[in-house]
mmCIF file of C-alpha atoms in Angstrom:
data_model
loop_
_atom_site.group_PDB
_atom_site.id
_atom_site.type_symbol
_atom_site.label_atom_id
_atom_site.label_comp_id
_atom_site.label_asym_id
_atom_site.label_seq_id
_atom_site.Cartn_x
_atom_site.Cartn_y
_atom_site.Cartn_z
ATOM 1 C CA MET A 3 -126.139 -76.729 -60.593
ATOM 2 C CA ARG A 4 -125.163 -75.046 -63.630
ATOM 3 C CA ALA A 5 -127.571 -72.512 -65.145
ATOM 4 C CA VAL A 6 -129.465 -73.740 -68.327
ATOM 5 C CA ALA A 7 -130.166 -71.716 -71.195
ATOM 6 C CA VAL A 8 -132.822 -72.190 -74.055
ATOM 7 C CA THR A 9 -130.293 -71.063 -77.287
ATOM 8 C CA GLY A 10 -132.806 -73.017 -79.767
ATOM 9 C CA ILE A 11 -136.775 -72.717 -80.382
ATOM 10 C CA GLY A 12 -137.963 -75.206 -83.214
ATOM 11 C CA LEU A 13 -141.946 -74.620 -83.728
ATOM 12 C CA LEU A 14 -144.016 -76.187 -86.673
ATOM 13 C CA THR A 15 -147.606 -74.857 -86.016
ATOM 14 C CA PRO A 16 -150.860 -74.950 -88.071
ATOM 15 C CA LEU A 17 -149.769 -70.872 -88.006
ATOM 16 C CA GLY A 18 -146.659 -71.433 -90.287
ATOM 17 C CA LEU A 19 -143.361 -73.968 -90.422
ATOM 18 C CA GLY A 20 -140.571 -71.801 -88.281
ATOM 19 C CA THR A 21 -140.785 -69.979 -84.818
ATOM 20 C CA ALA A 22 -140.904 -66.993 -86.436
ATOM 21 C CA GLU A 23 -143.767 -66.925 -88.145
ATOM 22 C CA THR A 24 -145.547 -68.454 -85.302
ATOM 23 C CA TRP A 25 -144.288 -65.847 -83.151
ATOM 24 C CA LYS A 26 -145.587 -63.325 -85.063
ATOM 25 C CA ARG A 27 -149.043 -64.706 -85.977
ATOM 26 C CA LEU A 28 -149.688 -65.353 -82.175
ATOM 27 C CA LEU A 29 -149.089 -62.082 -81.166
ATOM 28 C CA ALA A 30 -151.046 -60.875 -84.189
ATOM 29 C CA GLY A 31 -154.065 -62.971 -82.939
ATOM 30 C CA ASP A 32 -154.442 -65.397 -85.652
ATOM 31 C CA SER A 33 -155.454 -68.800 -85.373
ATOM 32 C CA ALA A 34 -155.354 -71.967 -87.699
ATOM 33 C CA ILE A 35 -158.208 -73.192 -86.772
ATOM 34 C CA GLY A 36 -161.501 -74.266 -89.234
ATOM 35 C CA PRO A 37 -163.302 -76.568 -90.749
ATOM 36 C CA ILE A 38 -160.936 -80.420 -90.835
ATOM 37 C CA ARG A 39 -160.016 -80.773 -94.503
ATOM 38 C CA SER A 40 -157.782 -83.613 -94.530
ATOM 39 C CA TYR A 41 -160.318 -86.228 -94.096
ATOM 40 C CA ASP A 42 -164.674 -86.328 -93.832
ATOM 41 C CA PRO A 43 -165.267 -85.731 -89.999
ATOM 42 C CA SER A 44 -168.579 -85.828 -90.315
ATOM 43 C CA PRO A 45 -169.143 -88.753 -87.786
ATOM 44 C CA PHE A 46 -167.784 -86.916 -84.928
ATOM 45 C CA HIS A 47 -169.498 -84.354 -83.212
ATOM 46 C CA CYS A 48 -166.557 -81.766 -83.197
ATOM 47 C CA GLN A 49 -165.014 -81.174 -87.065
ATOM 48 C CA LEU A 50 -163.168 -78.461 -86.300
ATOM 49 C CA GLY A 51 -159.309 -78.406 -86.556
ATOM 50 C CA ALA A 52 -155.790 -76.703 -87.069
ATOM 51 C CA GLU A 53 -153.523 -78.730 -89.823
ATOM 52 C CA ILE A 54 -150.863 -77.813 -91.200
ATOM 53 C CA ALA A 55 -151.414 -76.597 -95.540
ATOM 54 C CA GLU A 56 -147.840 -77.538 -96.269
ATOM 55 C CA PHE A 57 -145.452 -79.896 -94.794
ATOM 56 C CA ASP A 58 -142.706 -81.439 -96.644
ATOM 57 C CA PRO A 59 -140.484 -83.712 -94.592
ATOM 58 C CA GLU A 60 -138.194 -84.188 -97.034
ATOM 59 C CA ARG A 61 -136.654 -80.906 -95.947
ATOM 60 C CA PHE A 62 -136.126 -81.743 -92.595
ATOM 61 C CA ALA A 63 -134.780 -85.832 -93.481
ATOM 62 C CA SER A 64 -134.004 -88.291 -96.363
ATOM 63 C CA PRO A 65 -135.778 -90.159 -98.171
ATOM 64 C CA ARG A 66 -134.396 -93.708 -97.173
ATOM 65 C CA LEU A 67 -134.808 -92.439 -93.146
ATOM 66 C CA LEU A 68 -138.746 -91.029 -94.066
ATOM 67 C CA ARG A 69 -139.614 -94.721 -95.370
ATOM 68 C CA THR A 70 -140.299 -96.237 -92.089
ATOM 69 C CA THR A 71 -141.764 -92.886 -90.426
ATOM 70 C CA THR A 72 -145.430 -91.467 -89.863
ATOM 71 C CA ARG A 73 -146.334 -88.094 -89.772
ATOM 72 C CA ASN A 74 -146.129 -88.072 -86.338
ATOM 73 C CA ASP A 75 -142.294 -89.125 -86.733
ATOM 74 C CA GLN A 76 -141.671 -86.581 -89.329
ATOM 75 C CA LEU A 77 -143.458 -83.902 -87.438
ATOM 76 C CA ALA A 78 -140.618 -84.384 -84.457
ATOM 77 C CA ILE A 79 -138.239 -84.299 -86.329
ATOM 78 C CA ALA A 80 -138.811 -81.507 -88.578
ATOM 79 C CA GLY A 81 -139.598 -79.440 -85.278
ATOM 80 C CA ALA A 82 -135.787 -80.783 -84.032
ATOM 81 C CA VAL A 83 -134.143 -79.602 -86.798
ATOM 82 C CA LEU A 84 -135.889 -76.512 -86.871
ATOM 83 C CA ALA A 85 -134.658 -76.462 -83.315
ATOM 84 C CA VAL A 86 -131.216 -77.371 -84.112
ATOM 85 C CA GLU A 87 -130.928 -74.456 -86.648
ATOM 86 C CA ASP A 88 -132.266 -71.843 -84.750
ATOM 87 C CA SER A 89 -129.560 -72.232 -81.874
ATOM 88 C CA GLY A 90 -126.608 -72.125 -84.471
ATOM 89 C CA VAL A 91 -124.919 -74.842 -82.847
ATOM 90 C CA ASP A 92 -122.458 -76.903 -84.547
ATOM 91 C CA THR A 93 -123.707 -80.085 -83.892
ATOM 92 C CA THR A 94 -120.506 -82.156 -85.690
ATOM 93 C CA ALA A 95 -118.028 -80.697 -83.060
ATOM 94 C CA VAL A 96 -120.466 -81.552 -79.878
ATOM 95 C CA ASP A 97 -119.096 -84.298 -77.298
ATOM 96 C CA LEU A 98 -121.679 -86.945 -78.539
ATOM 97 C CA ASP A 99 -122.084 -88.865 -75.593
ATOM 98 C CA ARG A 100 -122.629 -85.682 -73.608
ATOM 99 C CA PHE A 101 -125.831 -84.778 -76.530
ATOM 100 C CA ALA A 102 -129.117 -85.276 -74.730
ATOM 101 C CA VAL A 103 -132.329 -85.967 -76.673
ATOM 102 C CA PHE A 104 -135.434 -85.808 -74.751
ATOM 103 C CA VAL A 105 -139.350 -86.685 -76.404
ATOM 104 C CA GLY A 106 -142.758 -86.390 -75.551
ATOM 105 C CA GLY A 107 -145.631 -88.099 -77.627
ATOM 106 C CA ALA A 108 -149.035 -89.624 -78.051
ATOM 107 C CA LYS A 109 -148.529 -92.021 -81.174
ATOM 108 C CA GLU A 110 -150.153 -95.154 -80.696
ATOM 109 C CA ILE A 111 -150.321 -97.023 -84.302
ATOM 110 C CA SER A 112 -148.892 -97.245 -87.982
ATOM 111 C CA ARG A 113 -150.462 -94.978 -90.509
ATOM 112 C CA PRO A 114 -154.349 -96.193 -90.575
ATOM 113 C CA GLU A 115 -154.529 -96.187 -94.417
ATOM 114 C CA ASP A 116 -151.865 -99.012 -94.292
ATOM 115 C CA LEU A 117 -153.699 -101.003 -91.221
ATOM 116 C CA MET A 118 -157.138 -100.408 -93.586
ATOM 117 C CA THR A 119 -155.778 -101.605 -96.794
ATOM 118 C CA ALA A 120 -153.751 -104.885 -95.086
ATOM 119 C CA SER A 121 -156.992 -105.929 -92.549
ATOM 120 C CA LEU A 122 -159.249 -106.237 -95.619
ATOM 121 C CA SER A 123 -156.951 -109.247 -96.093
ATOM 122 C CA ALA A 124 -159.251 -111.474 -93.488
ATOM 123 C CA ARG A 125 -162.363 -110.131 -95.209
ATOM 124 C CA ARG A 126 -164.907 -112.998 -95.659
ATOM 125 C CA GLU A 127 -166.874 -112.257 -99.299
ATOM 126 C CA ASP A 128 -169.849 -111.498 -96.435
ATOM 127 C CA GLY A 129 -167.842 -108.784 -95.323
ATOM 128 C CA THR A 130 -167.440 -110.267 -91.630
ATOM 129 C CA ALA A 131 -163.541 -110.906 -90.540
ATOM 130 C CA ASP A 132 -162.100 -114.325 -90.459
ATOM 131 C CA HIS A 133 -158.868 -114.465 -88.223
ATOM 132 C CA GLY A 134 -157.994 -117.714 -89.468
ATOM 133 C CA LEU A 135 -157.500 -115.896 -93.508
ATOM 134 C CA LEU A 136 -155.985 -113.248 -91.668
ATOM 135 C CA GLY A 137 -153.230 -115.440 -89.940
ATOM 136 C CA ARG A 138 -152.969 -116.935 -93.656
ATOM 137 C CA ASN A 139 -152.124 -113.661 -95.253
ATOM 138 C CA ALA A 140 -150.239 -111.671 -93.041
ATOM 139 C CA ARG A 141 -147.293 -111.878 -93.838
ATOM 140 C CA SER A 142 -148.027 -110.546 -97.776
ATOM 141 C CA ALA A 143 -150.817 -107.950 -96.227
ATOM 142 C CA PHE A 144 -148.479 -106.130 -93.831
ATOM 143 C CA SER A 145 -145.238 -104.592 -94.696
ATOM 144 C CA PRO A 146 -142.465 -105.305 -92.670
ATOM 145 C CA ARG A 147 -142.004 -101.747 -92.306
ATOM 146 C CA PHE A 148 -145.805 -101.716 -90.368
ATOM 147 C CA TYR A 149 -144.300 -102.719 -87.689
ATOM 148 C CA LEU A 150 -141.319 -99.971 -87.065
ATOM 149 C CA GLU A 151 -143.806 -97.680 -87.890
ATOM 150 C CA GLY A 152 -146.030 -98.088 -85.068
ATOM 151 C CA LEU A 153 -143.175 -98.017 -82.008
ATOM 152 C CA GLN A 154 -144.183 -95.655 -80.200
ATOM 153 C CA SER A 155 -140.279 -93.900 -79.226
ATOM 154 C CA ALA A 156 -139.696 -93.836 -82.954
ATOM 155 C CA SER A 157 -139.116 -90.063 -83.019
ATOM 156 C CA LEU A 158 -136.460 -91.093 -80.360
ATOM 157 C CA PHE A 159 -134.830 -93.360 -82.230
ATOM 158 C CA TYR A 160 -134.889 -90.845 -85.190
ATOM 159 C CA LEU A 161 -133.565 -87.887 -83.706
ATOM 160 C CA SER A 162 -130.503 -89.590 -81.931
ATOM 161 C CA SER A 163 -129.709 -90.923 -85.408
ATOM 162 C CA ILE A 164 -129.766 -87.846 -87.722
ATOM 163 C CA PHE A 165 -127.974 -85.491 -85.102
ATOM 164 C CA GLY A 166 -125.717 -88.450 -83.607
ATOM 165 C CA ALA A 167 -126.665 -88.544 -80.376
ATOM 166 C CA ARG A 168 -125.624 -90.912 -77.574
ATOM 167 C CA GLY A 169 -126.338 -88.829 -74.590
ATOM 168 C CA PRO A 170 -128.918 -89.634 -72.250
ATOM 169 C CA SER A 171 -132.627 -90.121 -73.878
ATOM 170 C CA THR A 172 -135.859 -90.715 -72.898
ATOM 171 C CA TYR A 173 -139.509 -90.893 -74.539
ATOM 172 C CA PHE A 174 -142.473 -89.863 -72.488
ATOM 173 C CA HIS A 175 -145.447 -90.265 -73.960
ATOM 174 C CA GLY A 176 -149.172 -88.571 -72.598
ATOM 175 C CA THR A 177 -150.764 -85.777 -73.569
ATOM 176 C CA ALA A 178 -149.598 -82.296 -72.835
ATOM 177 C CA ASP A 179 -147.555 -83.353 -69.351
ATOM 178 C CA ALA A 180 -145.415 -85.678 -72.324
ATOM 179 C CA SER A 181 -143.192 -82.740 -73.696
ATOM 180 C CA ALA A 182 -143.625 -80.235 -70.698
ATOM 181 C CA TRP A 183 -141.788 -82.966 -68.524
ATOM 182 C CA ALA A 184 -139.306 -83.540 -71.547
ATOM 183 C CA VAL A 185 -138.201 -80.068 -71.479
ATOM 184 C CA ALA A 186 -137.946 -81.017 -67.718
ATOM 185 C CA ARG A 187 -135.959 -83.573 -67.610
ATOM 186 C CA ALA A 188 -133.797 -81.418 -70.473
ATOM 187 C CA TYR A 189 -133.095 -78.778 -67.814
ATOM 188 C CA ARG A 190 -131.573 -81.134 -64.733
ATOM 189 C CA SER A 191 -129.765 -83.434 -67.182
ATOM 190 C CA ILE A 192 -127.776 -79.869 -67.851
ATOM 191 C CA ALA A 193 -128.061 -78.614 -64.703
ATOM 192 C CA ARG A 194 -126.880 -81.639 -63.320
ATOM 193 C CA GLY A 195 -123.689 -81.822 -65.300
ATOM 194 C CA GLU A 196 -125.245 -85.126 -67.084
ATOM 195 C CA SER A 197 -125.156 -83.558 -70.225
ATOM 196 C CA ASP A 198 -123.986 -80.560 -72.125
ATOM 197 C CA LEU A 199 -126.494 -80.327 -74.747
ATOM 198 C CA ALA A 200 -130.143 -81.411 -75.406
ATOM 199 C CA ILE A 201 -132.885 -81.469 -77.638
ATOM 200 C CA ALA A 202 -136.201 -81.693 -75.652
ATOM 201 C CA GLY A 203 -139.817 -81.525 -76.688
ATOM 202 C CA GLY A 204 -142.496 -83.110 -78.525
ATOM 203 C CA ALA A 205 -145.033 -83.651 -81.507
ATOM 204 C CA ASP A 206 -148.863 -84.556 -82.530
ATOM 205 C CA ASP A 207 -150.769 -85.350 -85.445
ATOM 206 C CA ALA A 208 -153.618 -85.116 -83.572
ATOM 207 C CA VAL A 209 -156.166 -83.886 -85.917
ATOM 208 C CA SER A 210 -155.388 -87.581 -87.343
ATOM 209 C CA TRP A 211 -158.553 -89.229 -87.710
ATOM 210 C CA TRP A 212 -157.233 -91.383 -84.999
ATOM 211 C CA SER A 213 -156.736 -89.058 -82.332
ATOM 212 C CA MET A 214 -160.116 -87.713 -83.435
ATOM 213 C CA SER A 215 -162.350 -90.380 -82.883
ATOM 214 C CA LYS A 216 -160.873 -90.851 -79.440
ATOM 215 C CA MET A 217 -161.020 -87.804 -78.152
ATOM 216 C CA ASP A 218 -164.170 -87.493 -79.358
ATOM 217 C CA GLY A 219 -165.519 -90.572 -78.188
ATOM 218 C CA LEU A 220 -164.453 -89.366 -74.721
ATOM 219 C CA GLY A 221 -166.228 -85.845 -74.898
ATOM 220 C CA LEU A 222 -163.377 -83.621 -74.606
ATOM 221 C CA LEU A 223 -164.193 -81.823 -77.661
ATOM 222 C CA ALA A 224 -165.913 -79.268 -78.589
ATOM 223 C CA SER A 225 -169.438 -79.369 -79.291
ATOM 224 C CA ASN A 226 -170.963 -76.246 -80.010
ATOM 225 C CA GLY A 227 -168.678 -75.439 -82.945
ATOM 226 C CA GLU A 228 -166.579 -73.044 -80.374
ATOM 227 C CA PHE A 229 -162.973 -73.434 -78.682
ATOM 228 C CA ARG A 230 -163.839 -70.921 -76.199
ATOM 229 C CA PRO A 231 -161.542 -71.739 -72.835
ATOM 230 C CA TYR A 232 -162.334 -70.306 -69.851
ATOM 231 C CA ASP A 233 -165.571 -68.389 -70.998
ATOM 232 C CA VAL A 234 -169.208 -69.445 -70.306
ATOM 233 C CA ARG A 235 -169.886 -71.069 -73.900
ATOM 234 C CA ARG A 236 -167.234 -73.246 -73.673
ATOM 235 C CA SER A 237 -167.671 -76.812 -74.321
ATOM 236 C CA GLY A 238 -164.445 -78.604 -74.821
ATOM 237 C CA THR A 239 -161.417 -78.042 -76.892
ATOM 238 C CA VAL A 240 -160.027 -78.289 -80.439
ATOM 239 C CA LEU A 241 -157.043 -80.634 -81.577
ATOM 240 C CA GLY A 242 -154.227 -79.059 -83.443
ATOM 241 C CA GLU A 243 -150.877 -81.281 -85.061
ATOM 242 C CA GLY A 244 -147.733 -79.998 -84.778
ATOM 243 C CA ALA A 245 -144.252 -80.112 -82.933
ATOM 244 C CA ALA A 246 -142.116 -77.649 -80.274
ATOM 245 C CA PHE A 247 -138.326 -78.349 -78.987
ATOM 246 C CA LEU A 248 -136.394 -76.342 -77.559
ATOM 247 C CA VAL A 249 -132.653 -76.716 -78.206
ATOM 248 C CA LEU A 250 -131.189 -76.133 -74.392
ATOM 249 C CA GLU A 251 -127.219 -75.889 -73.136
ATOM 250 C CA SER A 252 -125.488 -74.708 -69.525
ATOM 251 C CA GLU A 253 -125.671 -70.389 -70.094
ATOM 252 C CA GLU A 254 -121.207 -70.396 -69.530
ATOM 253 C CA SER A 255 -121.447 -72.722 -73.051
ATOM 254 C CA ALA A 256 -124.091 -70.688 -74.743
ATOM 255 C CA ARG A 257 -122.032 -67.493 -73.249
ATOM 256 C CA ARG A 258 -118.756 -69.056 -74.809
ATOM 257 C CA ARG A 259 -120.109 -69.823 -77.949
ATOM 258 C CA GLY A 260 -122.185 -66.731 -78.726
ATOM 259 C CA ALA A 261 -125.310 -67.618 -78.934
ATOM 260 C CA HIS A 262 -128.795 -66.023 -79.066
ATOM 261 C CA VAL A 263 -130.273 -66.478 -75.254
ATOM 262 C CA TYR A 264 -133.790 -66.368 -75.275
ATOM 263 C CA ALA A 265 -134.344 -67.468 -71.745
ATOM 264 C CA THR A 266 -133.193 -69.602 -68.755
ATOM 265 C CA VAL A 267 -135.059 -72.688 -66.956
ATOM 266 C CA ARG A 268 -135.206 -71.843 -63.761
ATOM 267 C CA ALA A 269 -137.220 -74.853 -62.071
ATOM 268 C CA ALA A 270 -139.630 -77.754 -63.230
ATOM 269 C CA SER A 271 -141.716 -79.521 -60.948
ATOM 270 C CA THR A 272 -144.760 -82.095 -61.084
ATOM 271 C CA THR A 273 -147.768 -83.387 -58.984
ATOM 272 C CA PHE A 274 -150.570 -86.293 -59.603
ATOM 273 C CA ASP A 275 -154.402 -85.538 -59.469
ATOM 274 C CA PRO A 276 -156.092 -88.570 -58.793
ATOM 275 C CA HIS A 277 -159.957 -87.543 -59.203
ATOM 276 C CA GLY A 278 -160.603 -89.246 -61.999
ATOM 277 C CA LEU A 279 -160.112 -89.411 -66.075
ATOM 278 C CA ALA A 280 -160.106 -86.134 -67.541
ATOM 279 C CA THR A 281 -161.816 -84.728 -64.170
ATOM 280 C CA PRO A 282 -159.673 -83.032 -62.351
ATOM 281 C CA ASP A 283 -160.061 -82.002 -58.561
ATOM 282 C CA PRO A 284 -162.322 -78.636 -59.108
ATOM 283 C CA THR A 285 -160.244 -76.972 -56.518
ATOM 284 C CA GLY A 286 -156.888 -77.039 -58.640
ATOM 285 C CA ALA A 287 -154.784 -78.150 -55.742
ATOM 286 C CA PRO A 288 -153.113 -80.999 -57.246
ATOM 287 C CA LEU A 289 -152.005 -77.574 -59.974
ATOM 288 C CA ALA A 290 -151.852 -75.687 -57.456
ATOM 289 C CA ASP A 291 -149.065 -77.894 -55.169
ATOM 290 C CA ALA A 292 -147.077 -77.855 -58.754
ATOM 291 C CA LEU A 293 -146.330 -74.148 -58.870
ATOM 292 C CA ARG A 294 -145.930 -73.367 -55.125
ATOM 293 C CA ARG A 295 -143.390 -76.229 -55.169
ATOM 294 C CA VAL A 296 -141.355 -74.012 -57.832
ATOM 295 C CA ALA A 297 -142.716 -70.541 -58.371
ATOM 296 C CA ASP A 298 -141.874 -67.314 -56.280
ATOM 297 C CA PRO A 299 -145.627 -65.496 -56.911
ATOM 298 C CA SER A 300 -143.697 -62.006 -56.760
ATOM 299 C CA GLU A 301 -141.764 -63.062 -59.079
ATOM 300 C CA VAL A 302 -143.949 -64.576 -61.672
ATOM 301 C CA ASP A 303 -144.795 -61.797 -64.406
ATOM 302 C CA TYR A 304 -146.638 -64.416 -67.127
ATOM 303 C CA VAL A 305 -148.216 -67.833 -67.119
ATOM 304 C CA ALA A 306 -148.615 -69.351 -69.925
ATOM 305 C CA THR A 307 -151.923 -71.552 -69.207
ATOM 306 C CA HIS A 308 -153.372 -75.215 -70.443
ATOM 307 C CA GLY A 309 -156.356 -73.834 -71.521
ATOM 308 C CA SER A 310 -158.342 -76.998 -72.781
ATOM 309 C CA GLY A 311 -161.997 -75.328 -72.855
ATOM 310 C CA THR A 312 -163.070 -77.943 -70.644
ATOM 311 C CA PRO A 313 -166.232 -77.144 -68.053
ATOM 312 C CA LEU A 314 -164.546 -78.187 -65.084
ATOM 313 C CA GLY A 315 -160.425 -78.555 -66.488
ATOM 314 C CA ASP A 316 -160.936 -74.846 -67.387
ATOM 315 C CA VAL A 317 -162.163 -73.958 -63.349
ATOM 316 C CA SER A 318 -159.819 -76.107 -61.676
ATOM 317 C CA GLU A 319 -156.776 -74.333 -63.557
ATOM 318 C CA ALA A 320 -158.161 -70.838 -63.222
ATOM 319 C CA ARG A 321 -159.059 -71.945 -59.376
ATOM 320 C CA ALA A 322 -154.719 -72.874 -58.539
ATOM 321 C CA LEU A 323 -153.679 -69.523 -60.470
ATOM 322 C CA ARG A 324 -156.102 -68.021 -57.691
ATOM 323 C CA GLU A 325 -154.627 -69.807 -54.844
ATOM 324 C CA VAL A 326 -150.591 -68.711 -55.717
ATOM 325 C CA PHE A 327 -150.650 -66.130 -57.777
ATOM 326 C CA GLY A 328 -153.842 -64.072 -56.386
ATOM 327 C CA GLU A 329 -156.066 -62.000 -58.815
ATOM 328 C CA THR A 330 -153.388 -59.093 -59.986
ATOM 329 C CA GLY A 331 -149.996 -58.781 -59.714
ATOM 330 C CA TYR A 332 -149.060 -61.345 -63.494
ATOM 331 C CA CYS A 333 -151.472 -61.829 -66.418
ATOM 332 C CA ALA A 334 -152.431 -65.014 -68.562
ATOM 333 C CA SER A 335 -153.084 -66.419 -71.911
ATOM 334 C CA SER A 336 -153.114 -69.287 -73.633
ATOM 335 C CA VAL A 337 -152.536 -70.464 -76.929
ATOM 336 C CA LYS A 338 -154.176 -72.715 -77.887
ATOM 337 C CA PRO A 339 -157.739 -71.304 -79.109
ATOM 338 C CA ALA A 340 -154.698 -70.129 -81.880
ATOM 339 C CA THR A 341 -152.848 -73.148 -82.743
ATOM 340 C CA GLY A 342 -155.724 -75.755 -81.703
ATOM 341 C CA HIS A 343 -154.288 -78.390 -78.881
ATOM 342 C CA LEU A 344 -151.314 -79.891 -79.910
ATOM 343 C CA THR A 345 -151.285 -82.336 -77.406
ATOM 344 C CA ALA A 346 -148.559 -84.485 -76.913
ATOM 345 C CA ALA A 347 -146.579 -81.264 -78.191
ATOM 346 C CA ALA A 348 -148.724 -78.567 -76.009
ATOM 347 C CA GLY A 349 -146.340 -78.486 -72.698
ATOM 348 C CA ALA A 350 -143.451 -77.888 -75.221
ATOM 349 C CA LEU A 351 -145.265 -75.202 -77.080
ATOM 350 C CA ASN A 352 -146.136 -73.816 -73.748
ATOM 351 C CA ALA A 353 -142.675 -73.515 -72.771
ATOM 352 C CA ALA A 354 -141.063 -72.281 -76.067
ATOM 353 C CA VAL A 355 -144.148 -69.000 -75.523
ATOM 354 C CA CYS A 356 -142.096 -68.581 -72.343
ATOM 355 C CA ALA A 357 -138.857 -67.963 -73.588
ATOM 356 C CA LEU A 358 -140.540 -65.744 -76.165
ATOM 357 C CA ALA A 359 -142.032 -64.080 -74.457
ATOM 358 C CA VAL A 360 -139.037 -63.219 -71.877
ATOM 359 C CA ASP A 361 -136.991 -62.681 -75.037
ATOM 360 C CA ALA A 362 -139.427 -60.100 -76.928
ATOM 361 C CA SER A 363 -140.560 -58.802 -74.200
ATOM 362 C CA ALA A 364 -144.716 -59.622 -75.490
ATOM 363 C CA VAL A 365 -146.624 -61.974 -74.475
ATOM 364 C CA PRO A 366 -149.585 -63.182 -76.886
ATOM 365 C CA PRO A 367 -153.536 -62.900 -76.551
ATOM 366 C CA LEU A 368 -156.433 -65.148 -75.313
ATOM 367 C CA LEU A 369 -159.189 -66.058 -78.316
ATOM 368 C CA ASN A 370 -162.068 -66.108 -78.124
ATOM 369 C CA LEU A 371 -162.536 -65.577 -74.303
ATOM 370 C CA GLU A 372 -165.706 -62.887 -74.262
ATOM 371 C CA ARG A 373 -167.903 -63.601 -71.589
ATOM 372 C CA VAL A 374 -165.627 -64.853 -68.551
ATOM 373 C CA ASP A 375 -167.133 -67.645 -66.589
ATOM 374 C CA VAL A 376 -166.800 -66.054 -63.202
ATOM 375 C CA ASP A 377 -165.196 -69.692 -61.768
ATOM 376 C CA CYS A 378 -162.433 -68.456 -64.591
ATOM 377 C CA ALA A 379 -161.705 -64.953 -63.684
ATOM 378 C CA ALA A 380 -157.864 -64.563 -63.794
ATOM 379 C CA PRO A 381 -155.920 -61.170 -65.335
ATOM 380 C CA TRP A 382 -156.281 -62.419 -68.588
ATOM 381 C CA VAL A 383 -154.691 -60.957 -71.960
ATOM 382 C CA LEU A 384 -157.788 -60.287 -73.941
ATOM 383 C CA GLY A 385 -157.912 -58.523 -77.466
ATOM 384 C CA GLN A 386 -154.515 -58.113 -78.805
ATOM 385 C CA ALA A 387 -150.822 -59.100 -77.525
ATOM 386 C CA ARG A 388 -149.439 -56.860 -74.408
ATOM 387 C CA GLU A 389 -146.591 -55.373 -74.129
ATOM 388 C CA LEU A 390 -144.112 -56.533 -71.426
ATOM 389 C CA ARG A 391 -140.454 -56.972 -70.211
ATOM 390 C CA VAL A 392 -141.007 -60.906 -68.576
ATOM 391 C CA ARG A 393 -139.155 -61.333 -65.673
ATOM 392 C CA THR A 394 -140.449 -64.666 -64.777
ATOM 393 C CA ALA A 395 -142.787 -66.241 -66.903
ATOM 394 C CA VAL A 396 -144.264 -70.349 -65.885
ATOM 395 C CA ALA A 397 -145.365 -72.562 -68.381
ATOM 396 C CA LEU A 398 -148.312 -75.065 -67.512
ATOM 397 C CA ALA A 399 -149.113 -78.147 -68.337
ATOM 398 C CA ARG A 400 -151.966 -80.729 -67.067
ATOM 399 C CA GLY A 401 -151.980 -84.529 -68.977
ATOM 400 C CA LEU A 402 -155.095 -86.524 -69.550
ATOM 401 C CA LEU A 403 -154.655 -89.141 -66.343
ATOM 402 C CA GLY A 404 -154.008 -86.144 -64.047
ATOM 403 C CA GLN A 405 -150.507 -85.173 -64.571
ATOM 404 C CA GLN A 406 -149.764 -81.453 -63.843
ATOM 405 C CA VAL A 407 -146.745 -79.752 -64.334
ATOM 406 C CA ALA A 408 -144.823 -76.129 -64.447
ATOM 407 C CA VAL A 409 -141.764 -75.314 -65.973
ATOM 408 C CA VAL A 410 -140.545 -71.661 -65.115
ATOM 409 C CA LEU A 411 -138.287 -69.875 -67.362
ATOM 410 C CA GLY A 412 -136.375 -66.353 -66.300
ATOM 411 C CA ARG A 413 -134.070 -63.701 -67.983
ATOM 412 C CA ALA A 414 -130.810 -64.871 -68.597
ATOM 413 C CA ALA A 415 -129.548 -62.841 -66.027
ATOM 414 C CA GLN A 416 -130.932 -64.749 -63.411
ATOM 415 C CA ARG A 417 -129.288 -67.908 -62.468
ATOM 416 C CA SER A 418 -131.286 -71.640 -62.592
ATOM 417 C CA ARG A 419 -133.045 -72.478 -59.148
ATOM 418 C CA THR A 420 -131.120 -75.578 -57.283
#
């Protein structure tokens, strides 16, 4: 097994375009959450979100390629391009057959505005739908690009095309677990010698009307106008949009080309919680099991937690932390109150935060936690960032349907575990 290095990080978040700006504002304790402005959210219980104010996709891909992309795809492209640029790797000198791409996402439909416009072709004069009319008018009402736009795994195609990658590739569909497992899969691909270079991460336009309507309908969003993970007043999550991607390669390769190594990926595991939809096992046992498989409690200094802000989710996560790591000897925080919950990109974002914490010897604070729920007690980093020499960090991600993922990162001097 080869040691696996993180040599590039590409972050596109509501806090900023690029890793440096996002990390700077995370450590400063800034938050990008506010009222949604891209559309009228008044029908929802939650009208908050974390939106990217200015985003020019043409900075990252040609107008021709962008013609069939959705905002979801464009965020993924931007995050991956930023990661490759940050790594300094010359992709033209890479064996493309050993260049891997692993992407996590939650894309479900084409651009809703195109769907709504075309659907009007099936509208009777009284406002009701006529499926027969839709069948007669569909070919002219729906652009051929509409079907390409809606392909869930389209971002995997675009990234592979942009970089010419022909190696192992997989698209993972889900929420936070999707991009975390993309990073884990990339780690295994490099460690086992399956590939030499890998791009891994995820993207999501979770503040879009479609995603908001789904999550709001499931009762998962903050209903009291506040995003307070682990606080007695928590009432749910607040969504954000963005992308988080990592460039992974063998540590030997990174050293050979003089690349900056943020951290090494040392291990990854996943377990499943069958308790129910968005209702994890209150004991946190499945998450604790995922942690035990890969993390040595005596070595872990920092945990980037999931921190969804849901009543049961936070309790079960905190119980898992105490079960495995105890109540002292490490620290923990969640960046979601700063960036919003990036859903399918959230797992990779936590992995990036861990790599940056290892590299910078600093951990970001957990915002808005003022009255800790007794069942959510843990050594939280509150108020301001903390200087800390992080030997080992653990990134957590939890899926809506019970997936639990833990990715362990450490200092470059430490070898990857088998």
